[in-house]
Amino acid sequence: CRKRFSYAHEYAHALLDRDLKVTYTSRDNAKSLVESRANAFAAAFLMPKKGVETALADLDKGKPSKFLFSTYDVAGDIGTEGERRTPPGSQRLSVKDAAYLAMYFDVSYEVSCYRLRSLGYVNQAELDTLIERKDAGSTFLRLAGGCAQKEQKGATNGVGTHIVSQLLPLII
């Protein structure tokens, strides 16, 4: 996962920073606009907005808490409006959800969390909570055969990770 992110980060530099002197990222320049832009590009490249929307829809998450809808009453020849609300807290993203997205997009748990923040699915306090619980997220990834396990073992365990990624949220 780290290599994939680094490749996407460097690809951003190749596309956007051709006129700049080649440098390496260090603690001194990590917060620079050039490096921040490359990180944002890498996250968006690996976790595109529409893909995240689709993955969250598969989890039945990421929707507004209130839906307004209109219907047509044929008998009365009038339109009516209604409202549907999701159960309280059902749209809140959990550690498991962030880890599932990390596995789905083959990125680290932290990249998944920060991408959810940049897309507005979590606020800063929720991001802080997700990051505080990164050990639980890494455990989920390890159980599911995601990046954390691949990096430890060097390869998958032979089980189709796509199927595991679909089944694991149902049993945890």
mmCIF file of N, CA and C in Angstrom, residues 92-95 98 109-134:
data_model
loop_
_atom_site.group_PDB
_atom_site.id
_atom_site.type_symbol
_atom_site.label_atom_id
_atom_site.label_comp_id
_atom_site.label_asym_id
_atom_site.label_seq_id
_atom_site.Cartn_x
_atom_site.Cartn_y
_atom_site.Cartn_z
ATOM 1 N N ARG A 92 -23.119 7.064 10.222
ATOM 2 C CA ARG A 92 -21.811 7.377 10.799
ATOM 3 C C ARG A 92 -20.816 6.305 10.365
ATOM 4 N N LEU A 93 -19.660 6.726 9.919
ATOM 5 C CA LEU A 93 -18.647 5.783 9.450
ATOM 6 C C LEU A 93 -17.796 5.290 10.613
ATOM 7 N N SER A 94 -17.609 3.998 10.664
ATOM 8 C CA SER A 94 -16.876 3.360 11.758
ATOM 9 C C SER A 94 -15.469 2.977 11.311
ATOM 10 N N VAL A 95 -14.697 2.484 12.249
ATOM 11 C CA VAL A 95 -13.364 1.954 11.960
ATOM 12 C C VAL A 95 -13.484 0.842 10.926
ATOM 13 N N ALA A 98 -14.005 2.352 7.451
ATOM 14 C CA ALA A 98 -12.780 2.936 6.916
ATOM 15 C C ALA A 98 -11.801 1.837 6.504
ATOM 16 N N TYR A 109 -4.992 2.153 5.909
ATOM 17 C CA TYR A 109 -6.114 2.604 6.725
ATOM 18 C C TYR A 109 -6.096 4.128 6.861
ATOM 19 N N GLU A 110 -4.902 4.692 7.092
ATOM 20 C CA GLU A 110 -4.795 6.144 7.269
ATOM 21 C C GLU A 110 -5.184 6.898 5.999
ATOM 22 N N VAL A 111 -4.760 6.419 4.839
ATOM 23 C CA VAL A 111 -5.139 7.071 3.579
ATOM 24 C C VAL A 111 -6.654 7.063 3.437
ATOM 25 N N SER A 112 -7.267 5.931 3.758
ATOM 26 C CA SER A 112 -8.726 5.823 3.682
ATOM 27 C C SER A 112 -9.398 6.855 4.587
ATOM 28 N N CYS A 113 -8.922 6.973 5.809
ATOM 29 C CA CYS A 113 -9.515 7.915 6.772
ATOM 30 C C CYS A 113 -9.393 9.357 6.288
ATOM 31 N N TYR A 114 -8.202 9.735 5.863
ATOM 32 C CA TYR A 114 -8.001 11.115 5.418
ATOM 33 C C TYR A 114 -8.759 11.409 4.126
ATOM 34 N N ARG A 115 -8.915 10.421 3.270
ATOM 35 C CA ARG A 115 -9.707 10.643 2.052
ATOM 36 C C ARG A 115 -11.177 10.846 2.411
ATOM 37 N N LEU A 116 -11.677 10.094 3.375
ATOM 38 C CA LEU A 116 -13.061 10.296 3.832
ATOM 39 C C LEU A 116 -13.245 11.709 4.370
ATOM 40 N N ARG A 117 -12.240 12.217 5.051
ATOM 41 C CA ARG A 117 -12.301 13.599 5.556
ATOM 42 C C ARG A 117 -12.299 14.595 4.407
ATOM 43 N N SER A 118 -11.417 14.399 3.436
ATOM 44 C CA SER A 118 -11.325 15.365 2.338
ATOM 45 C C SER A 118 -12.589 15.374 1.488
ATOM 46 N N LEU A 119 -13.304 14.258 1.451
ATOM 47 C CA LEU A 119 -14.564 14.194 0.695
ATOM 48 C C LEU A 119 -15.765 14.633 1.530
ATOM 49 N N GLY A 120 -15.541 14.942 2.809
ATOM 50 C CA GLY A 120 -16.613 15.449 3.656
ATOM 51 C C GLY A 120 -17.496 14.381 4.283
ATOM 52 N N TYR A 121 -17.070 13.129 4.260
ATOM 53 C CA TYR A 121 -17.869 12.072 4.871
ATOM 54 C C TYR A 121 -17.690 12.009 6.382
ATOM 55 N N VAL A 122 -16.560 12.527 6.876
ATOM 56 C CA VAL A 122 -16.343 12.616 8.315
ATOM 57 C C VAL A 122 -15.848 14.017 8.638
ATOM 58 N N ASN A 123 -16.151 14.484 9.834
ATOM 59 C CA ASN A 123 -15.634 15.782 10.271
ATOM 60 C C ASN A 123 -14.306 15.571 10.991
ATOM 61 N N GLN A 124 -13.691 16.643 11.444
ATOM 62 C CA GLN A 124 -12.368 16.534 12.067
ATOM 63 C C GLN A 124 -12.387 15.680 13.325
ATOM 64 N N ALA A 125 -13.404 15.828 14.147
ATOM 65 C CA ALA A 125 -13.488 15.025 15.371
ATOM 66 C C ALA A 125 -13.640 13.538 15.039
ATOM 67 N N GLU A 126 -14.440 13.227 14.036
ATOM 68 C CA GLU A 126 -14.614 11.830 13.625
ATOM 69 C C GLU A 126 -13.316 11.275 13.040
ATOM 70 N N LEU A 127 -12.601 12.098 12.264
ATOM 71 C CA LEU A 127 -11.304 11.680 11.730
ATOM 72 C C LEU A 127 -10.341 11.376 12.872
ATOM 73 N N ASP A 128 -10.292 12.266 13.855
ATOM 74 C CA ASP A 128 -9.404 12.048 15.002
ATOM 75 C C ASP A 128 -9.719 10.720 15.689
ATOM 76 N N THR A 129 -10.993 10.409 15.846
ATOM 77 C CA THR A 129 -11.400 9.150 16.474
ATOM 78 C C THR A 129 -10.974 7.956 15.624
ATOM 79 N N LEU A 130 -11.183 8.048 14.308
ATOM 80 C CA LEU A 130 -10.772 6.957 13.417
ATOM 81 C C LEU A 130 -9.266 6.730 13.494
ATOM 82 N N ILE A 131 -8.502 7.809 13.488
ATOM 83 C CA ILE A 131 -7.043 7.683 13.544
ATOM 84 C C ILE A 131 -6.590 7.131 14.898
ATOM 85 N N GLU A 132 -7.235 7.556 15.979
ATOM 86 C CA GLU A 132 -6.913 7.012 17.303
ATOM 87 C C GLU A 132 -7.131 5.501 17.356
ATOM 88 N N ARG A 133 -8.050 5.015 16.539
ATOM 89 C CA ARG A 133 -8.408 3.589 16.541
ATOM 90 C C ARG A 133 -7.765 2.841 15.376
ATOM 91 N N LYS A 134 -6.629 3.350 14.888
ATOM 92 C CA LYS A 134 -6.009 2.733 13.711
ATOM 93 C C LYS A 134 -5.533 1.309 13.972
#
